[in-house]
PDB file of C-alpha atoms in Angstrom:
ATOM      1  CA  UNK A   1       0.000   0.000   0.000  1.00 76.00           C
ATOM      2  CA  UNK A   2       2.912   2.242   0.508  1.00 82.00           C
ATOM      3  CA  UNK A   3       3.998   2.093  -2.729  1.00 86.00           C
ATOM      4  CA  UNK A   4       1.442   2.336  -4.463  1.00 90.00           C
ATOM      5  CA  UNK A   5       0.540   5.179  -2.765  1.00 90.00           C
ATOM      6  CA  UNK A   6       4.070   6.597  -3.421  1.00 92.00           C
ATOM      7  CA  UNK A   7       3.565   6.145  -7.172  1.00 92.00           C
ATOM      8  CA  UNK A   8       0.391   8.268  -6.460  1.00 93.00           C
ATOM      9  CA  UNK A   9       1.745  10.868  -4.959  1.00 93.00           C
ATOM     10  CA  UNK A  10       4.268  11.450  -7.171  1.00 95.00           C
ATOM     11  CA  UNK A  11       1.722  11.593  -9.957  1.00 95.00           C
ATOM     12  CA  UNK A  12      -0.643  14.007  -7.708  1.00 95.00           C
ATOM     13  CA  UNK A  13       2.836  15.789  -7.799  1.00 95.00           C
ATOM     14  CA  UNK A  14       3.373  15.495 -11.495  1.00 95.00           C
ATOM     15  CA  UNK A  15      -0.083  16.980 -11.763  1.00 95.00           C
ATOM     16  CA  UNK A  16       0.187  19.775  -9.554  1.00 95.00           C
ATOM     17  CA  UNK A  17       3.865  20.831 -11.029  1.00 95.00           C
ATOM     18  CA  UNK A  18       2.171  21.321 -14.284  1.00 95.00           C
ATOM     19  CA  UNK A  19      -0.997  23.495 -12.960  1.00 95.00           C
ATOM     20  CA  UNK A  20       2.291  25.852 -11.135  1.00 94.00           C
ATOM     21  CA  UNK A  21       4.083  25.579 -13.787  1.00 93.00           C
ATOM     22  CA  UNK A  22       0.904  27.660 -15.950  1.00 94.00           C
ATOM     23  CA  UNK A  23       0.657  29.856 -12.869  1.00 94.00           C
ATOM     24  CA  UNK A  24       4.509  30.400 -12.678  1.00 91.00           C
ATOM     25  CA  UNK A  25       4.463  31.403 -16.300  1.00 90.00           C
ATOM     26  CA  UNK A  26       1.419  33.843 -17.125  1.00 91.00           C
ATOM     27  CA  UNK A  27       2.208  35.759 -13.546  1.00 91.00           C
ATOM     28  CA  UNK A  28       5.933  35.088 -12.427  1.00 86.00           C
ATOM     29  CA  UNK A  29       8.225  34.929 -15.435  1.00 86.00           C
ATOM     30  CA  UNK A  30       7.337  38.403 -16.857  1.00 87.00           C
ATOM     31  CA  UNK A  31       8.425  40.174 -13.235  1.00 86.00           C
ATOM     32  CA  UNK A  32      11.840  37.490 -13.789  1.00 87.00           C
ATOM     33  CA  UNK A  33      12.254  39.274 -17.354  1.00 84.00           C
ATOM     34  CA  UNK A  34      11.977  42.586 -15.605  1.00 85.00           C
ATOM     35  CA  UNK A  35      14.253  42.146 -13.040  1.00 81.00           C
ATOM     36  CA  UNK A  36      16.598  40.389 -15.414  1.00 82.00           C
ATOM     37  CA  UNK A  37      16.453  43.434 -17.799  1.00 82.00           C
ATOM     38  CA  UNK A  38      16.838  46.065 -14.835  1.00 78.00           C
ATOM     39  CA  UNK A  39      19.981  44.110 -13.774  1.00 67.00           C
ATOM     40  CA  UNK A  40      21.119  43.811 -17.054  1.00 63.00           C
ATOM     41  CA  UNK A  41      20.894  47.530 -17.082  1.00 57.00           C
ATOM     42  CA  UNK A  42      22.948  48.438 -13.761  1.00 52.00           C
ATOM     43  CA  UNK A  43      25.647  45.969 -14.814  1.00 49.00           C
ATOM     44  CA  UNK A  44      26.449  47.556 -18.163  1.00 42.00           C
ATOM     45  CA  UNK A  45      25.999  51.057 -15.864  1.00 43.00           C
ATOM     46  CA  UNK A  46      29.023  50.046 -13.917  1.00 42.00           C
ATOM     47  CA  UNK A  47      31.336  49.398 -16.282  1.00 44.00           C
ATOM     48  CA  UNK A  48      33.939  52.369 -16.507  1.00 40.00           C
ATOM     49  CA  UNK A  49      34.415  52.417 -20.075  1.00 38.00           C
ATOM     50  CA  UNK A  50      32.091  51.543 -23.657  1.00 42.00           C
ATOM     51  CA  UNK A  51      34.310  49.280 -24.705  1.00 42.00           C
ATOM     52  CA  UNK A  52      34.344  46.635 -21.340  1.00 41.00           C
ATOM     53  CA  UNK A  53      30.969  47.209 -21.704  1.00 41.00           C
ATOM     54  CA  UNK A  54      30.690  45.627 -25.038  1.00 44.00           C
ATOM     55  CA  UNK A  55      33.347  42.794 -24.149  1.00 42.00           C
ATOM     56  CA  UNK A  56      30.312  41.996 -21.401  1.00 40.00           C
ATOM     57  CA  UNK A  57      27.579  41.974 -24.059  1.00 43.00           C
ATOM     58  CA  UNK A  58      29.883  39.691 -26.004  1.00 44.00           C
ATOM     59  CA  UNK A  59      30.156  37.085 -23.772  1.00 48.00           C
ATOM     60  CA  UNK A  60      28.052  33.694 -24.575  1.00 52.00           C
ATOM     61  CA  UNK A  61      25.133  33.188 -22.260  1.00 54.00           C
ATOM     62  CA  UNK A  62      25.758  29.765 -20.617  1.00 61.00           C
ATOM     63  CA  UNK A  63      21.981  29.056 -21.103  1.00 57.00           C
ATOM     64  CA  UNK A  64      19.443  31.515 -23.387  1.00 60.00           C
ATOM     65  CA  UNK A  65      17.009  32.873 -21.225  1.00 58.00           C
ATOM     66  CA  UNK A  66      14.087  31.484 -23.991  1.00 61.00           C
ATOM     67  CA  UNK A  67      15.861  27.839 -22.496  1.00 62.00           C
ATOM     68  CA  UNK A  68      15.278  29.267 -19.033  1.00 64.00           C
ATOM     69  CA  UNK A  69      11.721  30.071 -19.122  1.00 58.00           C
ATOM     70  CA  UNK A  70      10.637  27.338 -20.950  1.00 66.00           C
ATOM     71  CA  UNK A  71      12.681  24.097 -20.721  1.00 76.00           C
ATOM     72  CA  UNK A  72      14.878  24.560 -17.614  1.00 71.00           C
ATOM     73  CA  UNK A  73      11.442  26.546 -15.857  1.00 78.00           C
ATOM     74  CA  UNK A  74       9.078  23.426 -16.709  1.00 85.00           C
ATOM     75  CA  UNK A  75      11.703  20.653 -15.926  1.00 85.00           C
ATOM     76  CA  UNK A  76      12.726  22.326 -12.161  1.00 86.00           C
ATOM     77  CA  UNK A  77       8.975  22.174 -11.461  1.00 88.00           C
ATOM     78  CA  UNK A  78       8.606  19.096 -12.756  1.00 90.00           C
ATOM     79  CA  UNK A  79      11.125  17.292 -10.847  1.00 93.00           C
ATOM     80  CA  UNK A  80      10.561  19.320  -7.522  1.00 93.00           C
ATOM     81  CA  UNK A  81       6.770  18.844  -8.051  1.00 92.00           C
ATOM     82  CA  UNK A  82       7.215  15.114  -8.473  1.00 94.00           C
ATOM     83  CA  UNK A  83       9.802  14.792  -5.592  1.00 95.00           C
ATOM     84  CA  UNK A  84       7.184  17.404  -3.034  1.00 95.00           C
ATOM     85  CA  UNK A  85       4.527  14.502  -4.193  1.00 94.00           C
ATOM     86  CA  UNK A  86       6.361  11.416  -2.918  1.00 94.00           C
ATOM     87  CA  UNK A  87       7.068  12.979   0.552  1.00 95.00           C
ATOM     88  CA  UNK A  88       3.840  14.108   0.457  1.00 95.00           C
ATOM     89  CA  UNK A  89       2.530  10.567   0.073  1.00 94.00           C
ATOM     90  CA  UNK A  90       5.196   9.559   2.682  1.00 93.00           C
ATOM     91  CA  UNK A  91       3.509  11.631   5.191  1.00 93.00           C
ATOM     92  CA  UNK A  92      -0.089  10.933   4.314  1.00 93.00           C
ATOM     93  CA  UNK A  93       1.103   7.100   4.738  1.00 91.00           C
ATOM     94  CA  UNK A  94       1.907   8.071   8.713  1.00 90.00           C
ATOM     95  CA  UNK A  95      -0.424  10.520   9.423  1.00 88.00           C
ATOM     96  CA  UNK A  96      -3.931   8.902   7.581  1.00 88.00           C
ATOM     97  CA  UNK A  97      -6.333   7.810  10.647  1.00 82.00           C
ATOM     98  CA  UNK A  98      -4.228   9.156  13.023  1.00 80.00           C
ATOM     99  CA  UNK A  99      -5.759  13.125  12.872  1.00 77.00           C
ATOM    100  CA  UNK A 100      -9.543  11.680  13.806  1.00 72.00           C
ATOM    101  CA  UNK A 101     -12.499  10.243  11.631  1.00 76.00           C
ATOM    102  CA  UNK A 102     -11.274  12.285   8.190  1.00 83.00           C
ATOM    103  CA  UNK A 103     -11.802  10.178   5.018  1.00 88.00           C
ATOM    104  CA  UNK A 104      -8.483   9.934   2.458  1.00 89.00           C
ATOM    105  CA  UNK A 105      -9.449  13.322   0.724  1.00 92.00           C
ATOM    106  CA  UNK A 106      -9.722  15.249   3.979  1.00 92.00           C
ATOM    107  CA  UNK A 107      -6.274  14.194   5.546  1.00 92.00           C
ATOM    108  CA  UNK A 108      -4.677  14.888   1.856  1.00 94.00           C
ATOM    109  CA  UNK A 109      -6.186  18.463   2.019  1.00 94.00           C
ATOM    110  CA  UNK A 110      -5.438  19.105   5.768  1.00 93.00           C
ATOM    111  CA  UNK A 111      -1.602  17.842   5.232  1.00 94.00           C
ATOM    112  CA  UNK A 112      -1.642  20.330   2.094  1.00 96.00           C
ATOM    113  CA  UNK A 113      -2.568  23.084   4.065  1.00 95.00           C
ATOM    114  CA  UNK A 114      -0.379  22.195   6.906  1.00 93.00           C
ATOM    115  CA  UNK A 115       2.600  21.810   4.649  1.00 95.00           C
ATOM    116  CA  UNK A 116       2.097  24.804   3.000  1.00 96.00           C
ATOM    117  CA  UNK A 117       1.705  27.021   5.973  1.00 96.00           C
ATOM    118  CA  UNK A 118       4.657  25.339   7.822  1.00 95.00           C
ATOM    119  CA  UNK A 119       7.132  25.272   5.095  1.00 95.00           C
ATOM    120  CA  UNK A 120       5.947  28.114   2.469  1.00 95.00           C
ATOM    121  CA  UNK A 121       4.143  30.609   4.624  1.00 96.00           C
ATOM    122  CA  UNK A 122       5.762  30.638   7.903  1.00 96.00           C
ATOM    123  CA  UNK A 123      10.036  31.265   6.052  1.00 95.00           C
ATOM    124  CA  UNK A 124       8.012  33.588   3.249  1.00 95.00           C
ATOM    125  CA  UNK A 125       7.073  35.992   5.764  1.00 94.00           C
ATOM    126  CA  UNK A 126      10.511  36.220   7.346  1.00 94.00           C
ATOM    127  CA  UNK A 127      12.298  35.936   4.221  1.00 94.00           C
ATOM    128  CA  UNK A 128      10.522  36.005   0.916  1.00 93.00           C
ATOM    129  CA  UNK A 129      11.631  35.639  -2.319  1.00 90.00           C
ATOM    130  CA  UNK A 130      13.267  37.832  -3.952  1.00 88.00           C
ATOM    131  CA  UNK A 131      13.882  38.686  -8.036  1.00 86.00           C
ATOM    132  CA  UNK A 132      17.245  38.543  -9.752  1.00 81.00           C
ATOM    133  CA  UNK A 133      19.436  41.827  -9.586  1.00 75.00           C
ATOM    134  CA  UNK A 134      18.224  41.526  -5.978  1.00 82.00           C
ATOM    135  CA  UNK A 135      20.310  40.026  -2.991  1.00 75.00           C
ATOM    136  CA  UNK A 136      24.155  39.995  -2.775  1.00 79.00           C
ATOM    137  CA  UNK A 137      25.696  37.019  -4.308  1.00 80.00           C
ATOM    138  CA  UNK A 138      28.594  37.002  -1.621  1.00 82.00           C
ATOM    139  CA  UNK A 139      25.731  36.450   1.292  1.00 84.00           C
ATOM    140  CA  UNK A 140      23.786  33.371  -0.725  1.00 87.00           C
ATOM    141  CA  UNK A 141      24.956  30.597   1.771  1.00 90.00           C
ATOM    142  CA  UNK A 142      24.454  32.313   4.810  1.00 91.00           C
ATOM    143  CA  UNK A 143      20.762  33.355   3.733  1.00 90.00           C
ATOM    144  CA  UNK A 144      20.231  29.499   2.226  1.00 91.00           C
ATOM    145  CA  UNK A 145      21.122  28.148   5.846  1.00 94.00           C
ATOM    146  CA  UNK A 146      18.850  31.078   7.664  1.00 95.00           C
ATOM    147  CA  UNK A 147      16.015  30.051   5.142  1.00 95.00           C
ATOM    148  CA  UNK A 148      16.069  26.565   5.680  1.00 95.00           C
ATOM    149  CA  UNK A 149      16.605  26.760   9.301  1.00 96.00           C
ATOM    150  CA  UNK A 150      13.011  28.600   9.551  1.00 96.00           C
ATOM    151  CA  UNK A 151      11.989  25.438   7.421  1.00 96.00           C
ATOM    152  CA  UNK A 152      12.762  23.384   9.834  1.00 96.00           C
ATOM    153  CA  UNK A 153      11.921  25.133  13.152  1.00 97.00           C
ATOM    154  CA  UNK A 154       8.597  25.755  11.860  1.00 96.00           C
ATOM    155  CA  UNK A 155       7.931  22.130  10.581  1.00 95.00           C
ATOM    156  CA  UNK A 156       9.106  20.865  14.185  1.00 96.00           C
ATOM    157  CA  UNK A 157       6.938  23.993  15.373  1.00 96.00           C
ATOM    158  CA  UNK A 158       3.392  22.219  13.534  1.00 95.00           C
ATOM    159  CA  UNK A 159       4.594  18.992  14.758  1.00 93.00           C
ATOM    160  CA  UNK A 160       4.850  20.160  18.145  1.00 95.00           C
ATOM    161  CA  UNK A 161       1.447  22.080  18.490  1.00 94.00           C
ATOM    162  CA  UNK A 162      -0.307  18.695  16.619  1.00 90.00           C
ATOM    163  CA  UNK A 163       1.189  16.848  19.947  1.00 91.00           C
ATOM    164  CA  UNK A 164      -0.269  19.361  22.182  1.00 93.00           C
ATOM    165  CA  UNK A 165      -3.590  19.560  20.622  1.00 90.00           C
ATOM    166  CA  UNK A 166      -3.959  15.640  20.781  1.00 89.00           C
ATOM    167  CA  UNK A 167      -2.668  16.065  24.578  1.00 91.00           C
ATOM    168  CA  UNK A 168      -5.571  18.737  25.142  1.00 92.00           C
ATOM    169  CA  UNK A 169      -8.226  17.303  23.517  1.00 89.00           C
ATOM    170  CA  UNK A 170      -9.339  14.977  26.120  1.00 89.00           C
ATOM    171  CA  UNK A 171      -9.693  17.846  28.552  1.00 90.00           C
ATOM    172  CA  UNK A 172     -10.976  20.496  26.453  1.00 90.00           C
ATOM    173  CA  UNK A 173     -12.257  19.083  23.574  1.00 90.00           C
ATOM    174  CA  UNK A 174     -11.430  18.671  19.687  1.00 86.00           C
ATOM    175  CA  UNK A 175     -12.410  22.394  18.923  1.00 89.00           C
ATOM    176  CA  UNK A 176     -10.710  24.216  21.887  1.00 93.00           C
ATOM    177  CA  UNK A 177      -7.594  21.688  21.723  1.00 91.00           C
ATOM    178  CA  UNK A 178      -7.204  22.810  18.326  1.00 90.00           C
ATOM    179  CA  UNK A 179      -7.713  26.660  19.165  1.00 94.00           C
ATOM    180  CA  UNK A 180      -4.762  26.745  22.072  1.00 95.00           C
ATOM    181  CA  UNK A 181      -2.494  24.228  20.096  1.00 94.00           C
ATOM    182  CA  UNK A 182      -2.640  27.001  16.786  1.00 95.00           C
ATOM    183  CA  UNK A 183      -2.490  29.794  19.237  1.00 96.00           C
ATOM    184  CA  UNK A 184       0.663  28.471  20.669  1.00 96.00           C
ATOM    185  CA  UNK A 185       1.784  27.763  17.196  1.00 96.00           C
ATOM    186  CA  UNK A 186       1.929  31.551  16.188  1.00 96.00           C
ATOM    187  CA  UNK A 187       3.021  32.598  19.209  1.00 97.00           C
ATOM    188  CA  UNK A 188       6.199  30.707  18.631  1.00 96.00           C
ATOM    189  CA  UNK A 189       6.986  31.536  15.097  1.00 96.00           C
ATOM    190  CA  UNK A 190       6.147  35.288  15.895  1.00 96.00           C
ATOM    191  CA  UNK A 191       8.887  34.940  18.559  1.00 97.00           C
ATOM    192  CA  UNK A 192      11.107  32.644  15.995  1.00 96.00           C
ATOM    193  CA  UNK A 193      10.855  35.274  13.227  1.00 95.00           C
ATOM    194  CA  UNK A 194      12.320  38.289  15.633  1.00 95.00           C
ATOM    195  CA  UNK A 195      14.768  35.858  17.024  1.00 95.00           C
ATOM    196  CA  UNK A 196      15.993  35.207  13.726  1.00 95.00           C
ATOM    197  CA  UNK A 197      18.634  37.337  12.015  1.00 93.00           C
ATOM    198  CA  UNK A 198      17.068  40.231   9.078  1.00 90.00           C
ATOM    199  CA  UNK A 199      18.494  39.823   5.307  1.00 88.00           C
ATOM    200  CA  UNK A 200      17.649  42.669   3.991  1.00 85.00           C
ATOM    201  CA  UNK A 201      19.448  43.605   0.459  1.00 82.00           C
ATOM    202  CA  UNK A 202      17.134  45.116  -1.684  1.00 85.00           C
ATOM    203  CA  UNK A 203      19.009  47.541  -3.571  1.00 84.00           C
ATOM    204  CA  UNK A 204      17.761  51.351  -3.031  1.00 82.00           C
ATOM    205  CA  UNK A 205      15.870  52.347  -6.244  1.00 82.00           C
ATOM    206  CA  UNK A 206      14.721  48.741  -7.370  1.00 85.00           C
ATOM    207  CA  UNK A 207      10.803  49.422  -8.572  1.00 89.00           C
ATOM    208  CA  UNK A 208       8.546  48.281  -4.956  1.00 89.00           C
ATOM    209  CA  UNK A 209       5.687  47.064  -7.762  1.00 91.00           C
ATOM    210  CA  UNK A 210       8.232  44.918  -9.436  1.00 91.00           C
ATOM    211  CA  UNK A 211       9.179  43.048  -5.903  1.00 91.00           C
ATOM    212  CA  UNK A 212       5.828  42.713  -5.158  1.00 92.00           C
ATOM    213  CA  UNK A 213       4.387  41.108  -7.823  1.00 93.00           C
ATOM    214  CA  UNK A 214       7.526  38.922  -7.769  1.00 93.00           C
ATOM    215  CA  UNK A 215       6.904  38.090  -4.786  1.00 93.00           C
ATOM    216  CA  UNK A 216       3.377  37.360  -4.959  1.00 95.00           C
ATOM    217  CA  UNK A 217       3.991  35.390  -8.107  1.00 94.00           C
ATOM    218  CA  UNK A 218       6.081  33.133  -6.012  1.00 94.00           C
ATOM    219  CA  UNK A 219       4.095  32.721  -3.166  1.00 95.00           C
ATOM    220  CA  UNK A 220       1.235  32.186  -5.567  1.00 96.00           C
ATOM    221  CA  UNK A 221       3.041  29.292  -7.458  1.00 95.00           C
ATOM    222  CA  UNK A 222       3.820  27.116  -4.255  1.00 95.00           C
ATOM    223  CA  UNK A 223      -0.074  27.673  -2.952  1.00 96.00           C
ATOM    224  CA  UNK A 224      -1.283  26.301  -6.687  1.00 96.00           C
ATOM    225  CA  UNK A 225       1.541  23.823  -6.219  1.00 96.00           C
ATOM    226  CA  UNK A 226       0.208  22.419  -3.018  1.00 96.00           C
ATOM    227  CA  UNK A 227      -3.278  22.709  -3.594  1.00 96.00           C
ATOM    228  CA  UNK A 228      -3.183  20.606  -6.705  1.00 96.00           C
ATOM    229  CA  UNK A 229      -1.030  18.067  -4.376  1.00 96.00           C
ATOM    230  CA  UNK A 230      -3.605  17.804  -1.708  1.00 95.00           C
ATOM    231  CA  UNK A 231      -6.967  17.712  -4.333  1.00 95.00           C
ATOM    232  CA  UNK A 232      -5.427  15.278  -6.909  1.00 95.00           C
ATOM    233  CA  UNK A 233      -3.559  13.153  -4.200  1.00 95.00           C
ATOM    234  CA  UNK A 234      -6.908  12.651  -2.337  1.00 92.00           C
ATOM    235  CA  UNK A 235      -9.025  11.763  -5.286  1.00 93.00           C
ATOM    236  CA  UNK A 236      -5.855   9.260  -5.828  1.00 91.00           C
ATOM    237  CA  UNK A 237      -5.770   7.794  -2.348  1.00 89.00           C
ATOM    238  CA  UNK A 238      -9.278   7.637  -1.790  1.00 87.00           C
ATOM    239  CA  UNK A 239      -9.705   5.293  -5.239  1.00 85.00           C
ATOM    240  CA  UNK A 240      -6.718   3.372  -3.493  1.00 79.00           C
ATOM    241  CA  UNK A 241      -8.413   2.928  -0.190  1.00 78.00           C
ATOM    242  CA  UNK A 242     -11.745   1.996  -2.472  1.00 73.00           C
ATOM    243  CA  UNK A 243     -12.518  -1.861  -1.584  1.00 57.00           C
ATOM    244  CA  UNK A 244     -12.643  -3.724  -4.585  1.00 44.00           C
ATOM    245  CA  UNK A 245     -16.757  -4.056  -5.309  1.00 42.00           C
ATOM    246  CA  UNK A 246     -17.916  -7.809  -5.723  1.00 43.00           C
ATOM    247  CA  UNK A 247     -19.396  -8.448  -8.904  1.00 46.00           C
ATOM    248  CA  UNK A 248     -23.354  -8.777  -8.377  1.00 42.00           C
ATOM    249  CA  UNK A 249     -24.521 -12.290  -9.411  1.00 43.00           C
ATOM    250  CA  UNK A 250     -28.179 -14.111  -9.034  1.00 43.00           C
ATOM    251  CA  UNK A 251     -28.863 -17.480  -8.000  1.00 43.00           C
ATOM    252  CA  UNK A 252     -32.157 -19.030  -9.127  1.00 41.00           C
ATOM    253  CA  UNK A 253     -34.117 -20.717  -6.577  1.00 37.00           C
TER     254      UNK A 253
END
């Protein structure tokens, strides 16, 4: 049952990569050519003379930017898509019947909307994406390791509060359980996110409507991305969990 429901959620994975992929290309690649082109702009700016300038422009692009957008866009959200979907299944495979009397569908969409919140939301609000031409390429480890350290905290954060909620519910009941176990929830990240160092290096004059859209282009992607994991991967599981219905025969008598 595990694997098939592995195979499943990579496919529910598959599935969703391709609905982001739509999304990440009508509302996220246009603010990407923008940025590129404004970057494009202040490096040729710095150059001291025309003709280093021009030796610049000469130099071969490793990979067009048409290759970027289309190819090298659809297969990194293909793979990461399919990839999201088998951990996603992983976790559905541990969690399903333990989170009360929710059918296949339910769990898929609750896990969906936990995983989003706890590892797209939560680091997104602390430290969101950001365009090219923005960010200083000399800090990019030390604001990958920040990043993912949110990840994580908040992931162990959700796990955390689920314990206490299943802890409370005895006493207080499902609906009040749930209410102090998210309550504590953002009270920690809240005092995570100040905790946590700033990375700030937006460059003064960069267009605010440019960022913005980028940034809600992004956040946008991963919230089609994991909806379309938690919808198809339901419908998938559920049809999985489906017992196998006995042909109907008649017997004379």
């Amino acid at each position: 049952m595990v694997r098939n429901l592995l195979v499943r959620g990579m496919l529910a994975g598959l599935i969703a990569a391709a609905l982001a992929l739509v999304f990440a290309w009508i509302f996220g690649e246009p603010q990407v050519g923008a940025a590129i082109a404004l970057e494009g702009h202040a490096g040729h700016a710095a150059h001291a003379t025309e003709a280093a300038a021009e030796a610049v422009a000469a130099e071969p692009e490793p990979v067009s930017r048409g290759v970027q957008s289309t190819v090298g866009l659809a297969t990194a959200v293909g793979v990461y898509g399919v990839a999201v979907g088998g951990v996603f299944a992983l976790v559905f495979a541990f969690v399903y019947g333990r989170l009360g009397a929710f059918g296949a569908r339910a769990t898929s969409v609750l896990i969906a909307l936990g995983a989003f919140v706890t590892v797209e939301l939560v680091p997104f609000l602390k430290y969101p994406a950001n365009p090219p031409a923005v960010g200083d390429p000399g800090t990019i480890g030390r604001r990958t390791v920040v990043y993912f350290a949110l990840v994580l905290i908040s992931v162990l954060l959700a796990v955390a509060a689920l314990y206490v909620g299943r802890r409370l519910a005895p006493r207080y009941g499902n609906w009040n359980a749930t209410l102090l176990a998210l309550a504590g929830f953002l009270a920690a990240v809240v005092v995570v996110c100040l905790l946590m160092p700033v990375v700030d290096e937006v460059p003064a004059g960069f267009p605010a409507a440019l960022l913005w859209k980028f940034r809600l282009a992004s956040l946008g992607t991963q919230a089609v991305l994991w909806s379309g994991i938690g919808l198809a991967f339901g419908t998938l599981a559920e049809r999985a969990f489906s017992p196998y219905r006995a042909p109907v025969s008649s017997s004379a008598v």
